[in-house]
Amino acid sequence: MNPISIHTIASAVEGDLKGNAGNGDRLISYLSIDSRTLVDPEGSLFFALVGERHNGHQFIHELYQQGVRSFVVSELPDDFEALKEASFIFVKDSLKALQQLAASVRDEFQFPLVAITGSNGKTMVKEWLFDLLQHQLRIVRSPKSYNSQVGVPLSVWNMAGAMDLGIVEAGISKPGEMVRLATIIRPEIGLFTNIGDAHQENFRSMAEKVEEKLRLFEGARLLVCRRDQDLVYQLALRKFEHSSTRIVSWSTTGLAADLAFALQRDGQSTKIRLKWEEAVYEVEIPFSDEASIENACHCLALICANNWINHSVLELFAGLQSVAMRLELKQGVSGCTLINDFYNSDINSLEIALQFLNQQTSSTGQSKTVILSDIKQSGFAPHRLYTEVNRLLQLNKVHRMIGVGKAIGAHRAVFQLPAQFFETTHDFIQDFQTGKFRNEVILIKGAREFRFEEVASVLQKKYHQTQLEINLNILVDNLNAFKAIVKPETKIMVMVKAFSYGSGTTEIARALEFQKVDYLAVAVADEGIELRQAGIESPIVVMNPEEHSFDAMIEYRLEPNIYSRTVFHQFNLAARSAAVVQYPVHIKLETGMNRLGFSDVDELQQVAEQIQAEEILRVQSVFSHLAGTDEPLHDAFTWKQYERFVKLAEVVTSRQKHKVIRHLLNSAGIERFPEFQLDMVRLGIGLYGVAVTKLGVRPITHWTSTISQVKMIGKTETVGYGRMGRANEQKKIAVVPVGYADGYDRRFSNGGANMWVNGACVPVIGNVCMDMTMIDVTDVDVKEGDLVELMGEHIHLKELAERANTIPYEILTGISQRVKRVYSQE
Ligand SMILES: *Cc1c(COP(=O)(O)O)cnc(C)c1O
């Protein structure tokens, strides 16, 4: 945040300053790696990173247009001298330069760093340590899960100020990556959470992966790890045996360790007892699951090992929350969209939240409102802090702000935008009137003690409490998992038909557009029109175009699937009368599915020739669909379809002057037949989290509801219509407000499916009704209002589908529109 001159940066990264070197004194406040999330062009330094699929150098001219004047590049643009005001720092490797810069910023830190790595729990441990220690130490931590080769240097750049401690998390996926992060972080204190299967495909053995991760802690004075993770412990012991790194290990299983924790689970909470330096302590945490207990033990061990233990810290354990550390997008009153972020309020996370706000409004042009509480723990004097907040709000073109809290109100004079201030959250709610908010995007961001949940709840549209949460981060992870197995030059079309397989159209399409996928595809024209009206600009293919919608399709730039001579003639006519030229179309070939598509070579030849001759249409692509990619049983048939396709496609491509894109694979095909990728692939169900191989994708949807009522029934009683649920003994029943009208399949009746509530898997009892379903919670501690998972982490989509004797596609697309979709993103 303290600006640094271009000159200083060039020497820190050992680069050559080219171009308009006279501006070497220009001060840089922001680092940017993404042309889409720029705030202060003048004060930003853009790193042109080169990845497998992206090359940041492509965006230099566009960024120059937007006012960016400073670049780190590994290739100079040919016309760099024409970009008169630009300075270029020329380096061999721009990612390495970003890391070198962060390492040199790190040299200036006057406070120690804690580094956390491991397969799971990194972010949670980091956030909990912050919660537990912020009352005794001034702490700065890396935002959200910025833990990668790019994320770590960006977080370190942002860590400044007079602090007592920094906490950084580091994640790797390949050998060789940790050394690069270690050179930047150089932690004084290390914490190794655990080791699991993640990214194992890139390592020869688990031991190799552990050793790679341990390199982070070379030179640290302290390392906390779990004795019960034997491999981690043994390798750490060996590595640091003759060094000055002290290992503090802990165990819950009675192994000889520096700290022995005794656990006592009690319903949903757990007591952890320990002895440290002759004193006995006990904490209670409001969780009983393994992962949370492990995370809490790590925090406890680290606190003991640093002598930060005292009574107030111990008490704070009881208040730990497993808060979702991500931004939540919800529909609000009067056409508003809410971005909820009431987990933390530091200046770094404000920057990230403002970027997300921009992303949401970039295509809709809605106005932006920010509701912001006092910012705690900034390390800066309040006047400077709120001046900086004002600058960020200005840069991000926020239209108005509402400040809540004494400190922000006391500095109201620094804000140069329409603003209103309240001393407390209660005052805001007292004053609240729906009419003051209309068709805008509202970022609600507050420190936890301000309980901004209450602000969100008055602004939120009220729905029936069954909801489908869609995690956009997992969507991006899944997309990347597929990108990793698709050749870099192969394009990707994503199927967003049927309401994006039930996950909602515009939000998903917007996220995909942001990820720069090449094509989107919908089933019918109306779906495409909805996307265009929401501001989606990517090319969109309509798979089942109908004649009555051809004019509208042309108006909205939707590209048809031309699957027969009839469709060709009709669309050609519509295009001719709309006076368009070279209108892009996609030709579908029949190769064995026996659904839509040309099979007659003569017809195909005529159509291809006519298109080429008239130039009203343009064959953008030629494709076919495989019938059995998910089952090895059909592999010989799949090969035959491929061969037929290549031959038939030639009939079309040989009759066009330009290169025509050829595509064949759906998700299972991408996984199982990499040799058939051709020029493009069509990703569907895999993106939403269902894979046929060990690709490592995760479901993006979490379907939940809350218990409406709990009741005891006697042993002769029955449950529901047709009296199908029989008690046989005294039972406890809970009513969940979800039924077949929501898409909760009636085949789930009478034990046909389970739900997950308070850590237990419980069966459906009786028949599923239209709007309600009863579950047997006899052995579970439940009450009204408790959260129930219908589908997600514990109740797997694939299993539900099997139980109902169908496929995941039907379950996903069957979730009805009345189930509220909620989107979340880190
Ligand atoms: C739906 C669809 C896909 C995607 O299939 P998945 O099995 O979901 O990957 C691909 N191509 C066409 C033509 C489709 O209709």
mmCIF file with all atom_site columns, C-alpha atoms in Angstrom, residues 598-665:
data_model
loop_
_atom_site.group_PDB
_atom_site.id
_atom_site.type_symbol
_atom_site.label_atom_id
_atom_site.label_alt_id
_atom_site.label_comp_id
_atom_site.label_asym_id
_atom_site.label_entity_id
_atom_site.label_seq_id
_atom_site.pdbx_PDB_ins_code
_atom_site.Cartn_x
_atom_site.Cartn_y
_atom_site.Cartn_z
_atom_site.occupancy
_atom_site.B_iso_or_equiv
_atom_site.pdbx_formal_charge
_atom_site.auth_seq_id
_atom_site.auth_comp_id
_atom_site.auth_asym_id
_atom_site.auth_atom_id
_atom_site.pdbx_PDB_model_num
ATOM 1  C CA . PHE A 1 598 ? -27.472 -34.398 -41.292 1.00 0.00 ? 598 PHE A CA 1
ATOM 2  C CA . SER A 1 599 ? -26.705 -37.928 -42.415 1.00 0.00 ? 599 SER A CA 1
ATOM 3  C CA . ASP A 1 600 ? -27.181 -37.626 -46.170 1.00 0.00 ? 600 ASP A CA 1
ATOM 4  C CA . VAL A 1 601 ? -23.904 -36.702 -47.868 1.00 0.00 ? 601 VAL A CA 1
ATOM 5  C CA . ASP A 1 602 ? -25.569 -35.129 -50.910 1.00 0.00 ? 602 ASP A CA 1
ATOM 6  C CA . GLU A 1 603 ? -27.812 -32.875 -48.844 1.00 0.00 ? 603 GLU A CA 1
ATOM 7  C CA . LEU A 1 604 ? -24.866 -31.845 -46.725 1.00 0.00 ? 604 LEU A CA 1
ATOM 8  C CA . GLN A 1 605 ? -22.775 -31.105 -49.794 1.00 0.00 ? 605 GLN A CA 1
ATOM 9  C CA . GLN A 1 606 ? -25.490 -28.910 -51.323 1.00 0.00 ? 606 GLN A CA 1
ATOM 10 C CA . VAL A 1 607 ? -26.015 -26.960 -48.130 1.00 0.00 ? 607 VAL A CA 1
ATOM 11 C CA . ALA A 1 608 ? -22.289 -26.452 -47.622 1.00 0.00 ? 608 ALA A CA 1
ATOM 12 C CA . GLU A 1 609 ? -21.862 -25.227 -51.195 1.00 0.00 ? 609 GLU A CA 1
ATOM 13 C CA . GLN A 1 610 ? -24.830 -22.879 -51.048 1.00 0.00 ? 610 GLN A CA 1
ATOM 14 C CA . ILE A 1 611 ? -23.615 -21.308 -47.812 1.00 0.00 ? 611 ILE A CA 1
ATOM 15 C CA . GLN A 1 612 ? -20.173 -20.749 -49.273 1.00 0.00 ? 612 GLN A CA 1
ATOM 16 C CA . ALA A 1 613 ? -21.546 -19.322 -52.513 1.00 0.00 ? 613 ALA A CA 1
ATOM 17 C CA . GLU A 1 614 ? -24.135 -16.935 -51.017 1.00 0.00 ? 614 GLU A CA 1
ATOM 18 C CA . GLU A 1 615 ? -22.176 -15.750 -47.998 1.00 0.00 ? 615 GLU A CA 1
ATOM 19 C CA . ILE A 1 616 ? -25.409 -14.970 -46.162 1.00 0.00 ? 616 ILE A CA 1
ATOM 20 C CA . LEU A 1 617 ? -24.424 -17.525 -43.565 1.00 0.00 ? 617 LEU A CA 1
ATOM 21 C CA . ARG A 1 618 ? -21.002 -18.653 -42.454 1.00 0.00 ? 618 ARG A CA 1
ATOM 22 C CA . VAL A 1 619 ? -20.223 -22.132 -41.172 1.00 0.00 ? 619 VAL A CA 1
ATOM 23 C CA . GLN A 1 620 ? -18.645 -21.362 -37.837 1.00 0.00 ? 620 GLN A CA 1
ATOM 24 C CA . SER A 1 621 ? -18.448 -24.963 -36.739 1.00 0.00 ? 621 SER A CA 1
ATOM 25 C CA . VAL A 1 622 ? -19.404 -28.499 -37.592 1.00 0.00 ? 622 VAL A CA 1
ATOM 26 C CA . PHE A 1 623 ? -20.178 -30.995 -34.856 1.00 0.00 ? 623 PHE A CA 1
ATOM 27 C CA . SER A 1 624 ? -21.778 -34.225 -33.740 1.00 0.00 ? 624 SER A CA 1
ATOM 28 C CA . HIS A 1 625 ? -22.752 -35.825 -30.447 1.00 0.00 ? 625 HIS A CA 1
ATOM 29 C CA . LEU A 1 626 ? -21.492 -39.096 -28.954 1.00 0.00 ? 626 LEU A CA 1
ATOM 30 C CA . ALA A 1 627 ? -23.981 -41.537 -27.504 1.00 0.00 ? 627 ALA A CA 1
ATOM 31 C CA . GLY A 1 628 ? -21.936 -43.589 -25.049 1.00 0.00 ? 628 GLY A CA 1
ATOM 32 C CA . THR A 1 629 ? -18.788 -41.819 -23.839 1.00 0.00 ? 629 THR A CA 1
ATOM 33 C CA . ASP A 1 630 ? -19.392 -42.615 -20.176 1.00 0.00 ? 630 ASP A CA 1
ATOM 34 C CA . GLU A 1 631 ? -19.349 -46.406 -20.548 1.00 0.00 ? 631 GLU A CA 1
ATOM 35 C CA . PRO A 1 632 ? -16.355 -48.503 -21.681 1.00 0.00 ? 632 PRO A CA 1
ATOM 36 C CA . LEU A 1 633 ? -18.906 -50.970 -23.025 1.00 0.00 ? 633 LEU A CA 1
ATOM 37 C CA . HIS A 1 634 ? -19.541 -48.590 -25.935 1.00 0.00 ? 634 HIS A CA 1
ATOM 38 C CA . ASP A 1 635 ? -15.945 -47.628 -26.658 1.00 0.00 ? 635 ASP A CA 1
ATOM 39 C CA . ALA A 1 636 ? -15.798 -49.414 -30.005 1.00 0.00 ? 636 ALA A CA 1
ATOM 40 C CA . PHE A 1 637 ? -18.994 -47.606 -31.030 1.00 0.00 ? 637 PHE A CA 1
ATOM 41 C CA . THR A 1 638 ? -17.554 -44.282 -29.907 1.00 0.00 ? 638 THR A CA 1
ATOM 42 C CA . TRP A 1 639 ? -14.525 -44.881 -32.129 1.00 0.00 ? 639 TRP A CA 1
ATOM 43 C CA . LYS A 1 640 ? -16.831 -45.600 -35.023 1.00 0.00 ? 640 LYS A CA 1
ATOM 44 C CA . GLN A 1 641 ? -18.766 -42.377 -34.405 1.00 0.00 ? 641 GLN A CA 1
ATOM 45 C CA . TYR A 1 642 ? -15.487 -40.457 -34.382 1.00 0.00 ? 642 TYR A CA 1
ATOM 46 C CA . GLU A 1 643 ? -14.411 -41.927 -37.714 1.00 0.00 ? 643 GLU A CA 1
ATOM 47 C CA . ARG A 1 644 ? -17.792 -41.197 -39.275 1.00 0.00 ? 644 ARG A CA 1
ATOM 48 C CA . PHE A 1 645 ? -17.639 -37.668 -37.959 1.00 0.00 ? 645 PHE A CA 1
ATOM 49 C CA . VAL A 1 646 ? -14.193 -36.912 -39.346 1.00 0.00 ? 646 VAL A CA 1
ATOM 50 C CA . LYS A 1 647 ? -15.299 -38.159 -42.765 1.00 0.00 ? 647 LYS A CA 1
ATOM 51 C CA . LEU A 1 648 ? -18.629 -36.277 -42.830 1.00 0.00 ? 648 LEU A CA 1
ATOM 52 C CA . ALA A 1 649 ? -17.087 -33.094 -41.433 1.00 0.00 ? 649 ALA A CA 1
ATOM 53 C CA . GLU A 1 650 ? -14.670 -33.091 -44.356 1.00 0.00 ? 650 GLU A CA 1
ATOM 54 C CA . VAL A 1 651 ? -17.660 -32.742 -46.724 1.00 0.00 ? 651 VAL A CA 1
ATOM 55 C CA . VAL A 1 652 ? -18.417 -29.403 -45.054 1.00 0.00 ? 652 VAL A CA 1
ATOM 56 C CA . THR A 1 653 ? -14.957 -28.082 -44.259 1.00 0.00 ? 653 THR A CA 1
ATOM 57 C CA . SER A 1 654 ? -13.562 -28.782 -47.723 1.00 0.00 ? 654 SER A CA 1
ATOM 58 C CA . ARG A 1 655 ? -16.260 -26.521 -49.184 1.00 0.00 ? 655 ARG A CA 1
ATOM 59 C CA . GLN A 1 656 ? -15.482 -23.461 -47.027 1.00 0.00 ? 656 GLN A CA 1
ATOM 60 C CA . LYS A 1 657 ? -12.665 -21.004 -47.628 1.00 0.00 ? 657 LYS A CA 1
ATOM 61 C CA . HIS A 1 658 ? -12.026 -20.417 -43.932 1.00 0.00 ? 658 HIS A CA 1
ATOM 62 C CA . LYS A 1 659 ? -11.093 -22.797 -41.150 1.00 0.00 ? 659 LYS A CA 1
ATOM 63 C CA . VAL A 1 660 ? -14.175 -24.384 -39.601 1.00 0.00 ? 660 VAL A CA 1
ATOM 64 C CA . ILE A 1 661 ? -14.170 -25.447 -35.938 1.00 0.00 ? 661 ILE A CA 1
ATOM 65 C CA . ARG A 1 662 ? -14.828 -29.172 -35.458 1.00 0.00 ? 662 ARG A CA 1
ATOM 66 C CA . HIS A 1 663 ? -16.161 -30.503 -32.138 1.00 0.00 ? 663 HIS A CA 1
ATOM 67 C CA . LEU A 1 664 ? -17.449 -33.769 -30.815 1.00 0.00 ? 664 LEU A CA 1
ATOM 68 C CA . LEU A 1 665 ? -16.825 -34.357 -27.101 1.00 0.00 ? 665 LEU A CA 1
#
